[in-house]
């Protein structure tokens, strides 16, 4: 490892996950830390575990890293905490990841994306109906509202439960599911930072009493409540799977849950069917990703539009020019170029992931750009040794003034002037390379349907 890149960051940028979390660390640093160092990469040495972590903010180097799948792999040990209900696509690599992706990919077909769009339009129409006759709408927290919207759409398009906005749900299972998901999000941090024994083993999901031992200590009742919440979601997922299997899955049912259950019960050549825990594990990560990502992106987008009335007017006029007075259909999606630009600009400013993790598995080299006020187009070849963790800094790329003109400005026109920017490694909202987010089109279809 090149010693000239080794850097010990000042205390303000340090954090201890689960103990000391520095708020907005990566937004606060944006690209300035790289400018100060004069290079688009630096290495931090750490003692626990012993090793090195290389932070990278060079778009060309990121392209090389994310496309070299066998050289730079996903450090699955970093994602084991997400195996709450079972192994899944997010926490796997190699053949296991291929199995999970194969089982899920048809859930993001054109037909299912049409369902996403239609569900989004329906939910917004129901919201406007409940607002009818009111001269003013007040919200204490926009995020709570947008997360609720995202959950309703995901329930319909991902899990086959077409719930209504007034919460008159079709069954107790549907109602319990939405409550369990909401409570799980509230307790998710505790589940990530506490040891597994505080919540029981995978074979004993109801071990709330074990968490109670911790709950009587300095952490208060949080672990006990978190254990109960995850136990409730475990029960809901099982009930949903049992109910769908009992009713039978039709050939035309291609929502996410149906596809995963089908992969659990049907033979596919030499492939081993997914286990129940694998079905539940993948349902959970899609649930968290689809719900959280969309909900928070919507909240950021509405906030940015509220601060920019002129962009609101441009967006409104664009939508009217495409749709007139009729409702949106899925076939209109690709015509809404300005909506596409607003969504992407929001994701550029507030990417869902601050860091994308990789691990070097063999001796490798990476070409790193020199940066800073006096920088040229010069690059430096850096040797990377096996075992080095790579942290791709998405926010630093998003706020790099050499990559994005006036990066702190909310300017959707940049994606209209060059739509291809949404597909290169200067835009990392959905990661990059073969392991980029499988739900990219789902997210965009949903938000376009909602903003219309």
Coordinates of C-alpha atoms in Angstrom, one line a residue:
X1 CA 0.0 0.0 0.0
X2 CA 1.3 3.4 -1.0
X3 CA 2.4 5.1 2.3
X4 CA 1.9 8.6 0.7
X5 CA -1.8 8.0 0.8
X6 CA -1.9 7.0 4.5
X7 CA -3.8 9.5 6.5
X8 CA -4.9 9.7 10.1
X9 CA -8.1 11.7 10.1
X10 CA -8.8 14.4 12.7
X11 CA -11.1 13.3 15.6
X12 CA -14.1 15.1 14.2
X13 CA -14.4 12.6 11.3
X14 CA -14.1 9.5 13.5
X15 CA -17.1 7.5 14.6
X16 CA -17.7 4.3 16.6
X17 CA -20.7 2.5 15.0
X18 CA -23.5 2.1 17.6
X19 CA -21.7 4.3 20.2
X20 CA -20.6 7.6 18.6
X21 CA -22.1 8.4 15.3
X22 CA -21.0 11.7 13.8
X23 CA -24.1 13.2 12.2
X24 CA -23.8 14.0 8.4
X25 CA -20.1 13.2 8.5
X26 CA -19.8 12.5 4.8
X27 CA -22.0 15.4 3.8
X28 CA -20.0 17.8 6.0
X29 CA -16.7 16.6 4.4
X30 CA -18.2 16.4 0.9
X31 CA -15.1 16.4 -1.5
X32 CA -13.1 18.9 0.5
X33 CA -11.1 16.3 2.5
X34 CA -9.7 14.9 -0.8
X35 CA -8.9 18.4 -2.1
X36 CA -6.9 19.1 1.1
X37 CA -5.0 15.8 0.6
X38 CA -4.4 16.4 -3.1
X39 CA -5.7 13.0 -4.2
X40 CA -9.0 11.2 -4.8
X41 CA -8.1 8.4 -2.4
X42 CA -6.6 8.0 1.1
X43 CA -5.9 5.1 3.4
X44 CA -6.8 4.8 7.0
X45 CA -5.1 2.2 9.2
X46 CA -7.2 0.6 11.9
X47 CA -6.4 -1.7 14.8
X48 CA -9.7 -3.5 15.2
X49 CA -9.8 -5.4 13.1
X50 CA -6.1 -5.0 12.1
X51 CA -5.9 -3.8 8.5
X52 CA -6.3 -0.9 6.1
X53 CA -9.3 0.8 4.5
X54 CA -9.0 2.8 1.3
X55 CA -11.5 5.6 0.7
X56 CA -12.0 6.3 -3.0
X57 CA -13.7 9.3 -4.7
X58 CA -12.3 8.9 -8.3
X59 CA -15.1 8.1 -10.7
X60 CA -12.7 6.3 -13.2
X61 CA -11.1 4.2 -10.4
X62 CA -14.6 3.4 -9.1
X63 CA -15.6 2.1 -12.5
X64 CA -12.5 -0.2 -12.5
X65 CA -13.2 -1.4 -9.0
X66 CA -16.9 -2.1 -9.4
X67 CA -16.4 -4.0 -12.7
X68 CA -13.5 -6.2 -11.5
X69 CA -15.9 -8.6 -9.7
X70 CA -13.3 -11.3 -8.7
X71 CA -10.6 -8.8 -7.6
X72 CA -12.9 -6.5 -5.6
X73 CA -15.7 -8.4 -4.0
X74 CA -18.3 -7.6 -1.4
X75 CA -17.0 -8.0 2.2
X76 CA -19.9 -10.2 3.3
X77 CA -18.6 -10.2 6.9
X78 CA -19.6 -6.5 7.0
X79 CA -23.2 -7.5 6.1
X80 CA -23.8 -10.4 8.4
X81 CA -25.9 -8.2 10.7
X82 CA -28.5 -8.1 7.9
X83 CA -29.0 -11.9 8.1
X84 CA -31.7 -11.3 10.7
X85 CA -34.2 -13.6 9.0
X86 CA -31.9 -15.5 6.8
X87 CA -29.2 -15.2 4.1
X88 CA -30.1 -12.7 1.3
X89 CA -28.9 -11.0 -1.8
X90 CA -27.5 -8.0 0.1
X91 CA -25.2 -10.1 2.4
X92 CA -24.1 -12.7 -0.1
X93 CA -21.5 -13.0 -2.9
X94 CA -20.7 -15.5 -5.6
X95 CA -23.1 -18.4 -6.4
X96 CA -25.4 -17.6 -3.5
X97 CA -25.9 -14.0 -4.8
X98 CA -26.6 -15.4 -8.3
X99 CA -29.3 -17.7 -6.9
X100 CA -31.0 -14.9 -5.1
X101 CA -30.8 -12.5 -8.0
X102 CA -32.2 -15.2 -10.4
X103 CA -35.1 -15.8 -8.1
X104 CA -35.9 -12.1 -7.8
X105 CA -35.2 -10.6 -11.3
X106 CA -38.6 -11.2 -12.9
X107 CA -40.2 -9.2 -10.1
X108 CA -38.8 -6.1 -11.8
X109 CA -40.2 -6.9 -15.3
X110 CA -42.2 -4.4 -17.3
X111 CA -45.4 -5.9 -16.1
X112 CA -44.5 -5.5 -12.5
X113 CA -43.2 -2.0 -13.0
X114 CA -46.6 -1.1 -14.5
X115 CA -48.1 -2.4 -11.3
X116 CA -45.7 -0.1 -9.3
X117 CA -46.7 2.9 -11.4
X118 CA -50.5 2.2 -11.1
X119 CA -50.2 1.6 -7.3
X120 CA -48.3 4.9 -6.9
X121 CA -51.0 6.8 -8.9
X122 CA -53.8 5.1 -6.9
X123 CA -52.3 6.0 -3.6
X124 CA -51.8 9.6 -4.5
X125 CA -55.4 9.9 -5.7
X126 CA -56.6 8.5 -2.4
X127 CA -54.5 11.0 -0.5
X128 CA -55.9 13.9 -2.5
X129 CA -59.4 12.6 -1.9
X130 CA -58.8 12.7 1.9
X131 CA -57.5 16.2 1.5
X132 CA -60.5 17.4 -0.5
X133 CA -62.1 20.5 1.0
X134 CA -59.2 21.4 3.2
X135 CA -57.6 24.8 2.7
X136 CA -54.4 23.9 4.4
X137 CA -52.4 20.7 5.0
X138 CA -49.9 20.7 7.9
X139 CA -47.3 18.0 8.6
X140 CA -44.9 17.8 11.5
X141 CA -42.6 15.4 9.7
X142 CA -42.7 14.9 6.0
X143 CA -40.6 11.8 6.2
X144 CA -43.3 9.9 8.2
X145 CA -45.8 10.7 5.5
X146 CA -43.5 9.7 2.6
X147 CA -42.4 6.5 4.4
X148 CA -46.1 5.6 4.7
X149 CA -46.6 6.2 1.0
X150 CA -43.7 4.0 0.1
X151 CA -44.9 1.2 2.3
X152 CA -48.4 1.2 0.7
X153 CA -46.9 1.0 -2.8
X154 CA -44.4 -1.8 -1.7
X155 CA -47.2 -3.7 -0.1
X156 CA -49.2 -3.8 -3.3
X157 CA -46.4 -4.2 -5.9
X158 CA -44.0 -6.3 -3.9
X159 CA -46.2 -8.4 -1.7
X160 CA -49.6 -8.5 -3.4
X161 CA -51.5 -6.6 -0.7
X162 CA -53.4 -3.7 -2.3
X163 CA -54.1 -1.6 0.9
X164 CA -55.9 1.7 0.9
X165 CA -54.7 5.0 2.3
X166 CA -57.5 5.2 4.9
X167 CA -56.0 2.0 6.4
X168 CA -59.1 -0.1 5.9
X169 CA -57.0 -3.1 5.3
X170 CA -58.2 -6.4 3.8
X171 CA -57.2 -8.6 6.7
X172 CA -55.5 -8.8 10.1
X173 CA -52.4 -10.1 8.4
X174 CA -52.2 -7.1 6.1
X175 CA -52.7 -4.7 9.1
X176 CA -50.2 -6.5 11.3
X177 CA -47.6 -6.5 8.4
X178 CA -47.7 -2.7 8.0
X179 CA -47.5 -2.1 11.8
X180 CA -44.7 -4.6 12.1
X181 CA -42.7 -3.0 9.3
X182 CA -43.1 0.5 10.8
X183 CA -42.0 -0.6 14.2
X184 CA -39.1 -2.6 12.8
X185 CA -37.7 0.5 11.1
X186 CA -37.9 2.4 14.4
X187 CA -35.9 -0.4 16.2
X188 CA -33.6 -1.3 13.3
X189 CA -30.5 0.5 14.8
X190 CA -30.7 -1.5 18.0
X191 CA -30.8 -4.8 16.0
X192 CA -27.7 -3.8 14.1
X193 CA -25.5 -2.7 17.0
X194 CA -26.4 -5.3 19.7
X195 CA -24.9 -8.8 19.7
X196 CA -27.0 -11.6 18.3
X197 CA -27.4 -13.4 21.6
X198 CA -29.5 -10.4 22.8
X199 CA -32.2 -11.5 20.3
X200 CA -31.9 -15.2 20.4
X201 CA -30.6 -17.5 17.6
X202 CA -32.0 -17.9 14.1
X203 CA -33.7 -21.1 15.4
X204 CA -35.2 -19.2 18.3
X205 CA -36.6 -15.9 17.1
X206 CA -38.9 -15.5 20.1
X207 CA -36.2 -15.4 22.7
X208 CA -37.4 -12.1 24.1
X209 CA -36.5 -13.1 27.6
X210 CA -32.8 -13.2 26.7
X211 CA -33.0 -9.6 25.5
X212 CA -34.7 -8.8 28.7
X213 CA -31.5 -9.6 30.6
X214 CA -29.9 -6.7 28.7
X215 CA -33.0 -4.6 29.0
X216 CA -32.7 -4.6 32.8
X217 CA -29.2 -3.1 32.5
X218 CA -27.8 0.3 31.3
X219 CA -29.5 0.0 27.9
X220 CA -32.9 0.2 29.5
X221 CA -35.8 -1.6 27.7
X222 CA -34.7 -0.9 24.2
X223 CA -33.3 -4.4 23.4
X224 CA -36.3 -6.1 24.8
X225 CA -38.7 -4.0 22.7
X226 CA -36.5 -4.5 19.6
X227 CA -36.5 -8.2 20.1
X228 CA -40.3 -8.2 20.4
X229 CA -40.7 -6.1 17.3
X230 CA -38.5 -8.3 15.1
X231 CA -40.3 -11.4 16.5
X232 CA -43.6 -9.8 15.4
X233 CA -42.3 -9.2 11.9
X234 CA -40.9 -12.8 11.7
X235 CA -44.4 -14.0 12.5
X236 CA -46.0 -11.7 9.9
X237 CA -43.6 -12.9 7.2
X238 CA -44.3 -16.5 8.0
X239 CA -48.1 -15.9 8.0
X240 CA -47.9 -14.2 4.6
X241 CA -45.8 -17.0 3.1
X242 CA -48.2 -19.7 4.5
X243 CA -51.2 -17.8 3.3
X244 CA -49.9 -17.4 -0.2
X245 CA -48.8 -21.1 -0.4
X246 CA -52.2 -22.2 0.9
X247 CA -54.0 -20.1 -1.7
X248 CA -51.7 -21.3 -4.5
X249 CA -49.5 -19.1 -6.7
X250 CA -50.9 -18.5 -10.2
X251 CA -48.6 -18.5 -13.2
X252 CA -49.3 -14.8 -13.8
X253 CA -48.4 -13.8 -10.2
X254 CA -44.9 -12.3 -10.5
X255 CA -44.6 -10.0 -7.5
X256 CA -41.5 -10.3 -5.3
X257 CA -43.0 -12.6 -2.7
X258 CA -44.6 -14.9 -5.2
X259 CA -41.3 -15.3 -7.1
X260 CA -39.3 -16.0 -3.9
X261 CA -41.9 -18.6 -2.7
X262 CA -41.9 -20.2 -6.2
X263 CA -38.1 -20.5 -5.9
X264 CA -38.7 -22.2 -2.5
X265 CA -41.1 -24.9 -3.9
X266 CA -40.1 -25.5 -7.5
X267 CA -37.1 -27.4 -8.9
X268 CA -34.9 -25.4 -11.3
X269 CA -32.4 -27.8 -12.9
X270 CA -29.6 -28.6 -10.5
X271 CA -30.3 -25.5 -8.4
X272 CA -31.2 -26.2 -4.8
X273 CA -34.6 -24.5 -3.9
X274 CA -34.4 -21.5 -1.6
X275 CA -35.0 -22.4 2.0
X276 CA -37.7 -20.8 4.1
X277 CA -35.1 -18.7 5.9
X278 CA -33.6 -17.5 2.5
X279 CA -37.1 -16.5 1.3
X280 CA -37.7 -14.5 4.5
X281 CA -34.2 -13.0 4.4
X282 CA -34.7 -11.7 0.9
X283 CA -38.2 -10.5 1.6
X284 CA -36.8 -8.5 4.5
X285 CA -33.9 -6.8 2.7
X286 CA -36.2 -5.9 -0.2
X287 CA -38.7 -4.5 2.3
X288 CA -36.1 -2.4 4.0
X289 CA -34.5 -1.1 0.8
X290 CA -37.7 -0.5 -1.1
X291 CA -39.4 1.2 1.8
X292 CA -36.5 3.3 3.2
X293 CA -34.9 4.4 0.0
X294 CA -38.1 5.6 -1.7
X295 CA -39.5 7.1 1.5
X296 CA -36.5 9.2 2.3
X297 CA -35.8 10.2 -1.4
X298 CA -39.4 11.5 -1.6
X299 CA -39.0 13.5 1.6
X300 CA -35.8 15.1 0.2
X301 CA -37.3 15.8 -3.2
X302 CA -40.4 17.5 -1.7
X303 CA -38.2 19.6 0.5
X304 CA -36.0 20.7 -2.4
X305 CA -39.0 21.5 -4.5
X306 CA -40.5 23.5 -1.7
X307 CA -37.4 25.6 -1.5
X308 CA -37.4 26.2 -5.3
X309 CA -40.9 27.5 -6.5
X310 CA -39.5 28.1 -10.0
X311 CA -38.5 24.5 -10.4
X312 CA -41.9 23.5 -9.1
X313 CA -43.5 25.6 -11.9
X314 CA -41.2 24.1 -14.5
X315 CA -42.0 20.6 -13.3
X316 CA -45.8 21.2 -13.3
X317 CA -45.8 22.7 -16.8
X318 CA -43.7 19.7 -18.1
X319 CA -46.1 17.2 -16.6
X320 CA -49.1 19.1 -18.0
X321 CA -47.5 19.2 -21.4
X322 CA -47.2 15.4 -21.4
X323 CA -50.4 14.3 -19.7
X324 CA -52.9 17.2 -20.2
X325 CA -55.8 16.5 -17.9
X326 CA -55.6 12.7 -17.9
X327 CA -54.1 10.4 -15.3
X328 CA -50.6 9.0 -15.7
X329 CA -50.1 5.5 -17.2
X330 CA -47.0 3.4 -17.3
X331 CA -46.5 4.2 -21.0
X332 CA -46.1 7.9 -20.1
X333 CA -43.1 7.2 -17.8
X334 CA -40.4 7.6 -20.4
X335 CA -41.8 10.9 -21.6
X336 CA -41.5 12.6 -18.3
X337 CA -37.9 13.6 -18.8
X338 CA -38.0 16.5 -16.3
X339 CA -39.4 14.3 -13.6
X340 CA -36.6 11.9 -14.3
X341 CA -34.1 14.8 -13.9
X342 CA -35.6 16.0 -10.6
X343 CA -35.5 12.4 -9.2
X344 CA -31.9 11.9 -10.2
X345 CA -30.8 15.4 -9.0
X346 CA -32.3 14.6 -5.6
X347 CA -30.5 11.2 -5.5
X348 CA -27.3 13.0 -6.4
X349 CA -27.6 15.4 -3.6
X350 CA -28.8 12.8 -1.1
X351 CA -27.6 9.4 -2.2
X352 CA -29.2 6.5 -0.3
X353 CA -25.7 5.0 0.5
X354 CA -22.8 7.1 1.8
X355 CA -20.4 4.3 1.3
X356 CA -20.2 1.2 -1.0
X357 CA -17.9 -1.4 0.5
X358 CA -15.5 -3.7 -1.4
X359 CA -12.7 -6.0 -0.4
X360 CA -9.5 -6.6 -2.4
X361 CA -8.9 -10.4 -2.8
X362 CA -5.6 -10.3 -4.7
X363 CA -2.7 -8.0 -5.5
X364 CA -4.1 -5.2 -7.6
X365 CA -3.4 -1.6 -8.8
X366 CA -5.8 1.3 -9.0
X367 CA -5.2 4.6 -10.9
X368 CA -6.1 7.5 -8.7
X369 CA -6.6 11.1 -9.9
X370 CA -4.7 13.9 -8.2
X371 CA -7.0 16.7 -7.0
X372 CA -7.0 20.0 -5.3
X373 CA -6.7 23.6 -6.5
X374 CA -3.5 23.0 -8.5
X375 CA -4.4 19.6 -9.8
X376 CA -3.9 18.5 -13.4
X377 CA -5.3 15.4 -15.1
X378 CA -2.4 13.4 -13.7
X379 CA -3.1 10.1 -12.1
X380 CA -1.1 7.9 -9.7
X381 CA -1.0 4.1 -9.8
X382 CA -1.6 2.8 -6.3
X383 CA -0.8 -0.8 -5.3
X384 CA -3.6 -2.5 -3.3
X385 CA -2.8 -5.6 -1.2
X386 CA -5.2 -8.5 -0.5
X387 CA -7.5 -7.9 2.5
X388 CA -7.7 -4.1 2.0
X389 CA -11.2 -2.8 2.4
X390 CA -12.3 -0.3 -0.2
X391 CA -14.9 2.4 0.8
X392 CA -16.3 4.1 -2.3
X393 CA -17.4 7.5 -1.1
X394 CA -20.6 8.3 -3.0
X395 CA -21.2 11.7 -1.4
X396 CA -17.6 12.9 -2.2
X397 CA -18.2 12.0 -5.9
X398 CA -21.6 13.7 -5.8
X399 CA -20.1 16.9 -4.5
X400 CA -16.9 16.9 -6.5
X401 CA -16.7 20.3 -8.3
X402 CA -14.5 18.8 -11.1
X403 CA -17.2 16.3 -11.8
X404 CA -20.4 18.3 -11.2
X405 CA -20.5 22.1 -11.9
X406 CA -21.7 24.0 -8.7
X407 CA -22.3 20.6 -7.0
X408 CA -24.2 22.1 -4.0
X409 CA -26.9 23.6 -6.2
X410 CA -30.2 21.8 -6.9
X411 CA -30.1 21.8 -10.7
X412 CA -32.2 19.1 -12.5
X413 CA -31.2 20.6 -15.8
X414 CA -27.8 18.9 -15.6
X415 CA -29.5 15.6 -16.2
X416 CA -31.5 17.0 -19.1
X417 CA -28.4 18.4 -20.8
X418 CA -26.7 15.1 -20.5
X419 CA -29.0 12.2 -19.6
X420 CA -26.2 9.7 -19.8
X421 CA -24.8 11.1 -16.5
X422 CA -27.4 8.9 -14.7
X423 CA -25.6 5.8 -16.0
X424 CA -22.0 6.5 -15.3
X425 CA -19.9 6.2 -12.2
X426 CA -20.2 9.9 -11.3
X427 CA -23.7 9.1 -10.3
X428 CA -23.7 6.3 -7.6
X429 CA -27.2 6.5 -6.1
X430 CA -27.8 2.8 -7.2
X431 CA -24.2 1.7 -6.9
X432 CA -22.3 0.6 -10.1
X433 CA -21.1 -2.4 -12.0
X434 CA -22.7 -5.9 -12.1
X435 CA -23.8 -5.5 -8.4
X436 CA -25.7 -2.3 -8.9
X437 CA -29.2 -2.1 -7.4
X438 CA -31.7 -4.5 -8.9
X439 CA -34.5 -2.2 -7.9
X440 CA -33.4 0.9 -9.8
X441 CA -36.2 0.9 -12.3
X442 CA -38.7 0.1 -9.5
X443 CA -37.6 3.1 -7.5
X444 CA -37.8 5.5 -10.5
X445 CA -41.2 4.2 -11.6
X446 CA -42.6 4.6 -8.2
X447 CA -41.4 8.1 -7.6
X448 CA -42.5 9.2 -11.1
X449 CA -45.9 7.8 -10.4
X450 CA -46.1 9.6 -7.1
X451 CA -44.9 13.0 -8.2
X452 CA -47.3 13.1 -11.1

